[in-house]
Amino acid sequence: MTEINVCPCTLAEGFQTYSPAALRQLFDGVEVSHILPFNSPNSDTEDNREYTRHVGRISLSGVQPKASLVLLNGQLQQPSADERGQYILKPAPTSYTLLERKYCPANEHLSMQLASQIYHIETAANAICFFRDGEAAYVCRRFDVAPDGSKYQQEDFASLCGLTKANGGADYKYSNLSYEECAQLIQKYTTASAIEVLKFFRIVVFNYLILNDDAHLKNFSLINRGDGEYHLSPAYDLVNTSLHLYEPRIFALDKGLFSEGMPLTDTHTITRRDFEEFGRRIGLAPRIIKRELDFFSAEQPLAQSLINRSFLSDPLKLRYWQSYNYRRITLE
């Protein structure tokens, strides 16, 4: 097992397991080990066969399988057949179409921590954990499950506009809407839409900043947590995809920011002016747009610290920092 000296959740220094702050975020203060009581899916053991029976219970998205976990007696465990999982576990994908695939969990974890700790974006509570055989995985707490185990009403943006593979094509998650049109969905279905649209604006800018080109329609959703109103759900599936893809893009959605589409030949075609226009089109006041873009374009010393303390390899830490810092400068 690899020795660690930072909290596998908050990346705070001086911890060999989850810090007290992490335990509160993830497990309501219950002391939980960062080591899972079973081996990774890549091992040929009964543990693995039991694990794979739970893969797909949540979903099977692209090349990264997800499994469900419950917290029982201070331990993250696989649920019984009739239990609803409280946590989602994402091991490293096995697809050879991805570069540096064993670092996908560390990438997602770092990206989520940057979003929450620096840019104050509400995210699913998340951490790195380790299988018994030492392989790292990403774990997050489900925000769509109530304390009593019931499920909140949640609709992703593809569902909200009635898009499926049957009527929208094989790439329906990517090819039909722009981020401007996504904001119109928020305005249509939420009561306090000005607040929710601002949250959405921040996530779209953040995804650009960290080079996440997989922010498709199913990676945004509205959720009703029992108060009778829909709100933009906490951010999830945030990752710097440029570290793993042979041909990364700028935006996940083919049309980019605007409903009529935009020319996306290379990253130099995107500037701060594009996000200013995007903010204006979705109803944000000029002073708010300026405030937000000034914040996202400002140097953030904590960003480099979090990247350096992350569970990425040293070469990937450098690539993450360089790509993030370049995108930040384009927003100045």
XYZ file of C-alpha atoms in Angstrom:
332
model
C 0.000 0.000 0.000
C 1.329 3.431 -0.969
C 2.048 5.637 2.029
C 0.199 8.934 1.972
C 0.818 12.195 3.815
C -2.211 14.211 2.697
C -5.900 13.748 3.378
C -7.297 11.668 0.474
C -10.336 13.949 0.451
C -9.316 17.572 1.099
C -5.617 17.126 0.177
C -4.699 18.857 3.449
C -1.152 18.016 4.508
C -0.214 15.998 7.574
C -2.779 13.192 7.382
C -2.360 9.479 6.679
C -6.089 8.934 6.244
C -9.258 11.046 6.040
C -9.046 14.224 8.113
C -11.810 15.183 10.576
C -13.110 17.726 8.021
C -13.257 15.002 5.373
C -15.103 12.625 7.691
C -17.745 15.286 8.301
C -18.177 15.968 4.578
C -18.322 12.366 3.450
C -19.487 10.270 6.363
C -21.265 12.590 8.835
C -18.290 12.347 11.199
C -18.105 8.539 11.280
C -14.501 7.307 11.242
C -13.970 5.419 7.980
C -10.808 3.923 6.508
C -9.540 5.088 3.120
C -8.789 1.431 2.310
C -11.668 -0.654 0.948
C -12.158 -4.196 2.286
C -11.923 -5.790 -1.175
C -9.588 -5.889 -4.157
C -9.821 -3.873 -7.359
C -11.881 -5.066 -10.345
C -8.623 -5.908 -12.113
C -7.855 -8.741 -9.718
C -9.175 -12.213 -10.454
C -10.673 -12.965 -7.062
C -14.056 -13.617 -5.546
C -13.965 -9.982 -4.360
C -13.734 -8.899 -7.969
C -16.536 -11.170 -9.094
C -18.715 -9.775 -6.299
C -17.782 -6.227 -7.288
C -18.640 -6.720 -10.949
C -22.119 -7.897 -9.988
C -22.723 -4.360 -8.712
C -21.212 -2.549 -11.692
C -23.996 -1.024 -13.707
C -26.395 -0.764 -10.793
C -25.877 2.984 -11.014
C -24.860 3.287 -14.666
C -22.187 2.344 -17.128
C -21.028 5.600 -18.686
C -18.626 5.412 -21.593
C -15.531 3.492 -20.623
C -15.632 4.170 -16.876
C -17.788 1.723 -14.904
C -19.421 2.818 -11.655
C -20.510 0.724 -8.703
C -22.617 1.342 -5.633
C -21.386 1.289 -2.026
C -23.001 1.593 1.389
C -21.522 2.691 4.706
C -21.900 -0.056 7.285
C -20.148 -0.339 10.647
C -17.610 2.317 9.715
C -16.694 0.636 6.421
C -17.551 1.238 2.782
C -18.978 -2.034 1.518
C -20.857 -3.490 -1.414
C -24.636 -3.311 -0.860
C -26.978 -6.234 -0.595
C -29.411 -6.867 -3.422
C -32.207 -4.745 -1.910
C -30.070 -1.824 -0.638
C -29.744 1.569 -2.295
C -26.127 2.674 -2.289
C -25.150 5.917 -0.578
C -21.884 6.242 -2.483
C -20.625 5.828 -6.039
C -17.281 4.131 -6.627
C -15.337 4.722 -9.845
C -12.210 2.616 -10.283
C -9.638 3.336 -12.953
C -11.081 2.406 -16.362
C -9.543 -0.473 -18.263
C -10.051 0.842 -21.802
C -6.892 1.120 -23.877
C -8.441 4.074 -25.720
C -7.477 6.254 -22.741
C -4.042 7.623 -21.928
C -2.741 7.336 -18.358
C -6.008 5.664 -17.412
C -4.920 4.590 -13.924
C -4.815 8.269 -12.965
C -8.437 8.980 -13.942
C -9.599 8.750 -10.292
C -6.903 11.197 -9.137
C -7.767 13.561 -11.990
C -11.473 13.640 -11.161
C -10.791 14.027 -7.448
C -8.392 16.940 -8.009
C -10.791 18.648 -10.426
C -13.648 18.394 -7.946
C -11.467 19.789 -5.153
C -10.377 22.735 -7.291
C -14.029 23.460 -8.062
C -15.154 23.407 -4.451
C -12.145 24.762 -2.563
C -11.126 27.574 -4.926
C -14.133 28.440 -7.077
C -16.857 27.774 -4.482
C -18.813 25.497 -6.813
C -21.076 23.092 -4.984
C -19.908 19.560 -5.759
C -20.719 16.039 -4.703
C -18.613 15.221 -1.617
C -15.709 13.149 -2.914
C -12.386 11.512 -2.135
C -9.747 9.065 -3.222
C -9.874 5.607 -1.692
C -7.761 2.510 -2.239
C -8.684 -1.069 -2.941
C -7.070 -3.650 -0.681
C -4.527 -4.431 -3.416
C -3.400 -0.777 -3.510
C -5.154 0.487 -6.659
C -6.696 3.948 -6.330
C -10.379 4.703 -6.987
C -12.643 7.741 -6.841
C -15.580 7.746 -4.455
C -18.345 10.311 -4.056
C -21.388 10.634 -1.878
C -24.688 10.535 -3.729
C -26.574 13.819 -3.505
C -29.754 12.314 -4.987
C -30.428 10.016 -2.000
C -32.320 11.356 1.040
C -31.284 10.462 4.620
C -34.120 7.927 4.775
C -32.800 6.163 1.662
C -35.455 7.444 -0.733
C -34.385 9.028 -4.010
C -34.881 12.692 -4.823
C -36.399 13.676 -8.154
C -33.589 14.405 -10.588
C -33.610 15.032 -14.342
C -30.534 15.473 -16.510
C -30.604 17.988 -19.344
C -30.994 15.341 -22.048
C -34.162 14.108 -20.330
C -35.469 17.644 -19.807
C -35.456 18.305 -23.540
C -36.655 14.806 -24.448
C -33.469 13.717 -26.197
C -32.566 10.060 -26.552
C -30.378 8.056 -28.894
C -33.520 7.157 -30.849
C -34.532 10.733 -31.661
C -31.248 12.610 -31.229
C -28.704 10.292 -32.819
C -25.825 8.286 -31.430
C -24.153 11.465 -30.126
C -27.374 12.954 -28.731
C -25.597 14.046 -25.532
C -23.209 16.205 -27.554
C -24.722 17.212 -30.882
C -28.075 18.859 -30.224
C -27.832 21.760 -27.773
C -25.472 24.579 -26.874
C -24.703 25.793 -23.359
C -26.890 28.816 -24.098
C -29.816 26.468 -24.745
C -28.980 24.555 -21.568
C -29.350 27.796 -19.622
C -32.777 28.223 -21.218
C -33.776 24.863 -19.726
C -32.786 26.157 -16.294
C -34.840 29.310 -16.835
C -37.809 27.207 -17.903
C -37.850 24.711 -15.038
C -36.527 26.590 -11.986
C -38.187 29.287 -9.895
C -35.087 31.186 -8.753
C -33.594 30.922 -12.225
C -31.228 33.905 -11.867
C -29.394 32.101 -9.053
C -29.339 28.755 -10.852
C -28.151 30.278 -14.148
C -25.247 31.957 -12.346
C -24.277 28.573 -10.864
C -24.406 27.110 -14.355
C -22.255 29.922 -15.767
C -19.588 29.203 -13.147
C -19.529 25.495 -13.977
C -19.266 26.148 -17.726
C -16.348 28.554 -17.193
C -14.697 26.110 -14.793
C -14.990 23.263 -17.289
C -13.237 25.446 -19.863
C -10.580 26.373 -17.308
C -9.654 22.761 -16.487
C -10.060 21.443 -20.046
C -13.093 19.282 -19.340
C -14.474 18.507 -22.784
C -16.943 15.894 -21.562
C -19.476 18.247 -19.947
C -22.350 16.852 -22.006
C -26.115 17.008 -21.441
C -26.212 14.120 -18.994
C -23.517 15.704 -16.833
C -25.859 18.529 -15.820
C -29.140 17.987 -14.001
C -31.894 19.625 -11.993
C -32.852 18.163 -8.635
C -35.857 18.543 -6.322
C -34.855 17.764 -2.745
C -38.374 17.750 -1.393
C -39.057 21.480 -1.248
C -41.194 21.401 -4.377
C -38.669 23.328 -6.481
C -35.926 22.282 -8.856
C -32.366 23.560 -8.480
C -29.199 22.935 -10.423
C -27.630 19.840 -8.925
C -24.146 19.887 -7.407
C -21.410 19.555 -10.012
C -20.191 16.056 -10.844
C -17.955 14.275 -13.379
C -15.452 17.143 -13.506
C -12.165 16.027 -15.066
C -9.292 17.410 -17.149
C -9.940 15.202 -20.173
C -6.861 16.436 -22.032
C -4.747 14.152 -19.827
C -6.485 11.040 -21.155
C -7.707 11.690 -24.695
C -5.728 11.503 -27.922
C -7.832 14.249 -29.539
C -9.314 16.553 -26.869
C -11.830 19.226 -27.824
C -12.659 22.651 -26.384
C -16.302 22.059 -25.436
C -18.257 18.856 -25.101
C -21.279 20.276 -26.919
C -20.726 20.547 -30.662
C -22.407 23.950 -30.828
C -20.241 25.328 -28.040
C -21.537 28.278 -26.050
C -24.044 29.701 -28.509
C -27.305 28.423 -29.967
C -26.198 29.131 -33.549
C -22.901 27.343 -32.977
C -19.396 28.809 -33.032
C -16.145 28.180 -34.923
C -13.967 25.889 -32.815
C -10.807 25.241 -34.792
C -8.379 25.489 -31.876
C -8.197 26.861 -28.359
C -6.975 30.246 -29.630
C -10.467 30.882 -30.998
C -11.877 31.198 -27.459
C -11.365 34.400 -25.485
C -12.863 36.220 -22.541
C -15.178 38.042 -24.980
C -16.907 34.746 -25.782
C -17.770 34.179 -22.128
C -18.847 37.801 -21.732
C -21.257 37.314 -24.641
C -22.383 33.969 -23.214
C -23.122 35.585 -19.852
C -25.060 38.394 -21.524
C -27.156 35.962 -23.566
C -28.162 33.917 -20.531
C -29.283 36.995 -18.628
C -26.395 37.898 -16.323
C -25.765 41.558 -15.551
C -22.507 43.041 -16.941
C -21.132 43.714 -13.451
C -21.722 40.060 -12.447
C -20.084 38.764 -15.623
C -17.046 40.964 -14.962
C -16.844 39.911 -11.327
C -16.983 36.221 -12.208
C -14.498 36.340 -15.073
C -12.095 38.474 -13.042
C -12.225 35.797 -10.357
C -11.690 32.895 -12.765
C -8.825 34.685 -14.535
C -7.011 35.660 -11.326
C -3.989 33.722 -10.120
C -4.941 31.273 -7.385
C -1.896 30.065 -5.385
C -3.961 27.311 -3.786
C -4.545 25.765 -7.221
C -0.904 24.868 -7.718
C -0.698 23.608 -4.129
C -3.677 21.287 -4.616
C -2.306 20.045 -7.934
C 1.069 19.303 -6.333
C -0.563 17.458 -3.412
C -2.871 15.435 -5.649
C -2.524 11.730 -6.435
C -1.525 12.352 -10.056
C 1.951 11.349 -11.242
C 4.530 14.150 -11.305
C 4.421 14.493 -15.125
C 0.614 14.715 -15.055
C 0.724 17.287 -12.257
C 2.885 19.456 -14.483
C 0.613 18.993 -17.505
C -2.486 19.745 -15.432
C -0.940 22.926 -14.079
C 0.321 24.140 -17.453
C -2.980 23.541 -19.236
C -5.029 25.074 -16.420
C -2.767 28.136 -16.199
C -2.865 28.658 -19.969
C -6.656 28.601 -20.009
C -6.735 30.998 -17.043
C -4.645 33.511 -18.956
C -7.030 33.374 -21.933
C -9.766 34.689 -19.621
C -7.830 37.803 -18.586
